[in-house]
Amino acid sequence: MPPLDSSPIRNFDALSEDHMPEDIVARETQIAEMRACLSPAERGLKPIHAWLHGRPGTGKTTIARYVTSQLEHNTRVESVYVNCWQHSTLFMVLQGIVEALRIIVPDNANTVVKLHRIRSKMKSSPLIVVLDEIDKTEPKERDRILYTLSSVSTVGTVAISNSRSSLFELEDRVRSRLGPTLIAFDPYRVQDLYRILEARVKLSLAPTAYSAEVIERIATLAAGDARVAIQTLLKAAQLAESQGTRTISVDQITEAASAARKLKTQYTLAKMTEHHKLLYDLVVSAPQTTTSVLWASYQQRCQALDKRPIAERTFNLYIHTLVVKGLIERERAAVLGNVYTVRPAA
Ligand SMILES: Nc1ncnc2c1ncn2[C@@H]1O[C@H](COP(=O)(O)OP(=O)(O)OP(=O)(O)O)[C@@H](O)[C@H]1O
Ligand SMILES: [Mg+2]
């Protein structure tokens, strides 16, 4: 066992999910686009609505938090962050805003009362409302949330979702009232992830624990996802620590990358409905199946479990969501019609 001071990990905080990086890598365009949307607020005007979209781990939450907190720091513009996975109805979103703005409302206040108080408090000052994970809300509730908030003359919303499709699922009147600026977050390139990891290792690991090859390997295995990259680094360092090695090895990276991918799957599925999970399990148990076979086996499974199946249109939507989340892959099958082959993501 090496002495304690040879432990590869010096500081866990820099590898945690809530760590706010000082330098944001490779997102200059998105930061500039978001600032352009929010800049009217600096002149006391309603911000332009923004819609941030991209696959998991592409920096959407980080950039939204970074830009709004800089704005709050440098100006008097207020912003509120609401996670719609936890606050999935209009009632809960308004409650989140009321609490963040420290507005006192009676315990039994309904949405009308809360909205009225928010309007009065923000009568002449702009407010930015970040609605993270907006795609976790039911479409009807999503319409209500966005329609209501966009009707407040001083509020600009920053909605965050994994794909643009949740914007196009909105009712026409809601989408046209919102008219958001779309800001795309593409998966990171290997060299971007390298730079993200490089900054983190300097803060968190002993210099002897890693090399350029270690960082490059982790960046390559993460397939564009910064969360997977950071979790792989953390797991590999923990393995090195528990196995008493000073430097992270190739085997430790391989094991850590597979653990990080599993974690990503669990993390993503945990935020989805039981029908998404059922469909995902069916794809895993019959890799390389077609969507028509999957639809039939899904209905059988529901019958066996005594559950009401979702409609076929919703089934297609759920398959699309599983693809967008990076959990499964889909390819058009070599037969006529809208039949696809599906398999678990590599
Ligand atoms: N450009 C970046 N520079 C430094 N760190 C980053 C960058 N982008 C993401 N990260 C880090 O990667 C992790 C995941 O990022 P983030 O939570 O912003 O992804 P996301 O796009 O919101 O994912 P999801 O869709 O799953 O919510 C965080 O720990 C964050 O600090
Ligand atoms: Mg996020």
JSON list of C-alpha atoms and ligand atoms in Angstrom, two decimals, residues 16-17 19 21 23-27 54-63 132-133 162 188 196 200 226-227 230 267, ligand 1:
[
{"chain": "A", "resi": 16, "resn": "SER", "atom": "CA", "xyz": [-18.68, 16.72, -8.73]},
{"chain": "A", "resi": 17, "resn": "GLU", "atom": "CA", "xyz": [-21.80, 17.41, -10.83]},
{"chain": "A", "resi": 19, "resn": "HIS", "atom": "CA", "xyz": [-18.89, 22.17, -9.79]},
{"chain": "A", "resi": 21, "resn": "PRO", "atom": "CA", "xyz": [-16.06, 25.53, -14.05]},
{"chain": "A", "resi": 23, "resn": "ASP", "atom": "CA", "xyz": [-13.42, 28.54, -17.74]},
{"chain": "A", "resi": 24, "resn": "ILE", "atom": "CA", "xyz": [-16.10, 27.25, -20.05]},
{"chain": "A", "resi": 25, "resn": "VAL", "atom": "CA", "xyz": [-14.56, 25.39, -22.95]},
{"chain": "A", "resi": 26, "resn": "ALA", "atom": "CA", "xyz": [-15.80, 25.33, -26.57]},
{"chain": "A", "resi": 27, "resn": "ARG", "atom": "CA", "xyz": [-19.13, 27.06, -26.00]},
{"chain": "A", "resi": 54, "resn": "GLY", "atom": "CA", "xyz": [-28.76, 19.18, -27.31]},
{"chain": "A", "resi": 55, "resn": "ARG", "atom": "CA", "xyz": [-27.92, 15.69, -26.15]},
{"chain": "A", "resi": 56, "resn": "PRO", "atom": "CA", "xyz": [-27.08, 14.93, -22.52]},
{"chain": "A", "resi": 57, "resn": "GLY", "atom": "CA", "xyz": [-23.76, 16.21, -21.22]},
{"chain": "A", "resi": 58, "resn": "THR", "atom": "CA", "xyz": [-23.34, 18.94, -23.84]},
{"chain": "A", "resi": 59, "resn": "GLY", "atom": "CA", "xyz": [-23.21, 21.80, -21.33]},
{"chain": "A", "resi": 60, "resn": "LYS", "atom": "CA", "xyz": [-26.73, 23.27, -21.55]},
{"chain": "A", "resi": 61, "resn": "THR", "atom": "CA", "xyz": [-27.37, 23.57, -17.80]},
{"chain": "A", "resi": 62, "resn": "THR", "atom": "CA", "xyz": [-23.82, 24.75, -17.17]},
{"chain": "A", "resi": 63, "resn": "ILE", "atom": "CA", "xyz": [-23.97, 27.48, -19.82]},
{"chain": "A", "resi": 132, "resn": "ASP", "atom": "CA", "xyz": [-34.36, 23.27, -17.26]},
{"chain": "A", "resi": 133, "resn": "GLU", "atom": "CA", "xyz": [-35.50, 19.83, -18.49]},
{"chain": "A", "resi": 162, "resn": "ASN", "atom": "CA", "xyz": [-32.67, 17.34, -25.20]},
{"chain": "A", "resi": 188, "resn": "TYR", "atom": "CA", "xyz": [-18.29, 17.89, -27.85]},
{"chain": "A", "resi": 196, "resn": "ILE", "atom": "CA", "xyz": [-12.48, 20.17, -20.21]},
{"chain": "A", "resi": 200, "resn": "ARG", "atom": "CA", "xyz": [-10.45, 19.29, -14.07]},
{"chain": "A", "resi": 226, "resn": "ALA", "atom": "CA", "xyz": [-18.78, 15.92, -20.82]},
{"chain": "A", "resi": 227, "resn": "ARG", "atom": "CA", "xyz": [-20.63, 14.30, -17.89]},
{"chain": "A", "resi": 230, "resn": "ILE", "atom": "CA", "xyz": [-15.79, 13.62, -15.92]},
{"chain": "A", "resi": 267, "resn": "TYR", "atom": "CA", "xyz": [-29.51, 8.47, -14.68]},
{"chain": "B", "resi": 1, "resn": "LIG", "atom": "N1", "xyz": [-17.95, 23.61, -21.79]},
{"chain": "B", "resi": 1, "resn": "LIG", "atom": "C1", "xyz": [-17.72, 23.06, -20.60]},
{"chain": "B", "resi": 1, "resn": "LIG", "atom": "N2", "xyz": [-16.62, 23.38, -19.90]},
{"chain": "B", "resi": 1, "resn": "LIG", "atom": "C2", "xyz": [-16.39, 22.82, -18.70]},
{"chain": "B", "resi": 1, "resn": "LIG", "atom": "N3", "xyz": [-17.20, 21.88, -18.13]},
{"chain": "B", "resi": 1, "resn": "LIG", "atom": "C3", "xyz": [-18.31, 21.50, -18.80]},
{"chain": "B", "resi": 1, "resn": "LIG", "atom": "C4", "xyz": [-18.62, 22.08, -20.06]},
{"chain": "B", "resi": 1, "resn": "LIG", "atom": "N4", "xyz": [-19.77, 21.52, -20.51]},
{"chain": "B", "resi": 1, "resn": "LIG", "atom": "C5", "xyz": [-20.17, 20.65, -19.58]},
{"chain": "B", "resi": 1, "resn": "LIG", "atom": "N5", "xyz": [-19.29, 20.62, -18.55]},
{"chain": "B", "resi": 1, "resn": "LIG", "atom": "C6", "xyz": [-19.43, 19.77, -17.37]},
{"chain": "B", "resi": 1, "resn": "LIG", "atom": "O1", "xyz": [-20.04, 18.54, -17.79]},
{"chain": "B", "resi": 1, "resn": "LIG", "atom": "C7", "xyz": [-21.08, 18.13, -16.90]},
{"chain": "B", "resi": 1, "resn": "LIG", "atom": "C8", "xyz": [-22.40, 18.00, -17.64]},
{"chain": "B", "resi": 1, "resn": "LIG", "atom": "O2", "xyz": [-22.78, 19.27, -18.16]},
{"chain": "B", "resi": 1, "resn": "LIG", "atom": "P1", "xyz": [-24.30, 19.80, -18.11]},
{"chain": "B", "resi": 1, "resn": "LIG", "atom": "O3", "xyz": [-24.94, 19.34, -16.85]},
{"chain": "B", "resi": 1, "resn": "LIG", "atom": "O4", "xyz": [-24.27, 21.26, -18.38]},
{"chain": "B", "resi": 1, "resn": "LIG", "atom": "O5", "xyz": [-24.92, 19.00, -19.36]},
{"chain": "B", "resi": 1, "resn": "LIG", "atom": "P2", "xyz": [-26.40, 19.10, -19.94]},
{"chain": "B", "resi": 1, "resn": "LIG", "atom": "O6", "xyz": [-26.25, 19.44, -21.40]},
{"chain": "B", "resi": 1, "resn": "LIG", "atom": "O7", "xyz": [-27.22, 20.01, -19.12]},
{"chain": "B", "resi": 1, "resn": "LIG", "atom": "O8", "xyz": [-26.89, 17.57, -19.81]},
{"chain": "B", "resi": 1, "resn": "LIG", "atom": "P3", "xyz": [-28.40, 16.99, -19.61]},
{"chain": "B", "resi": 1, "resn": "LIG", "atom": "O9", "xyz": [-29.10, 17.15, -20.93]},
{"chain": "B", "resi": 1, "resn": "LIG", "atom": "O10", "xyz": [-28.18, 15.55, -19.26]},
{"chain": "B", "resi": 1, "resn": "LIG", "atom": "O11", "xyz": [-29.04, 17.76, -18.49]},
{"chain": "B", "resi": 1, "resn": "LIG", "atom": "C9", "xyz": [-21.10, 19.15, -15.77]},
{"chain": "B", "resi": 1, "resn": "LIG", "atom": "O12", "xyz": [-20.37, 18.61, -14.67]},
{"chain": "B", "resi": 1, "resn": "LIG", "atom": "C10", "xyz": [-20.37, 20.36, -16.35]},
{"chain": "B", "resi": 1, "resn": "LIG", "atom": "O13", "xyz": [-19.65, 21.05, -15.33]}
]
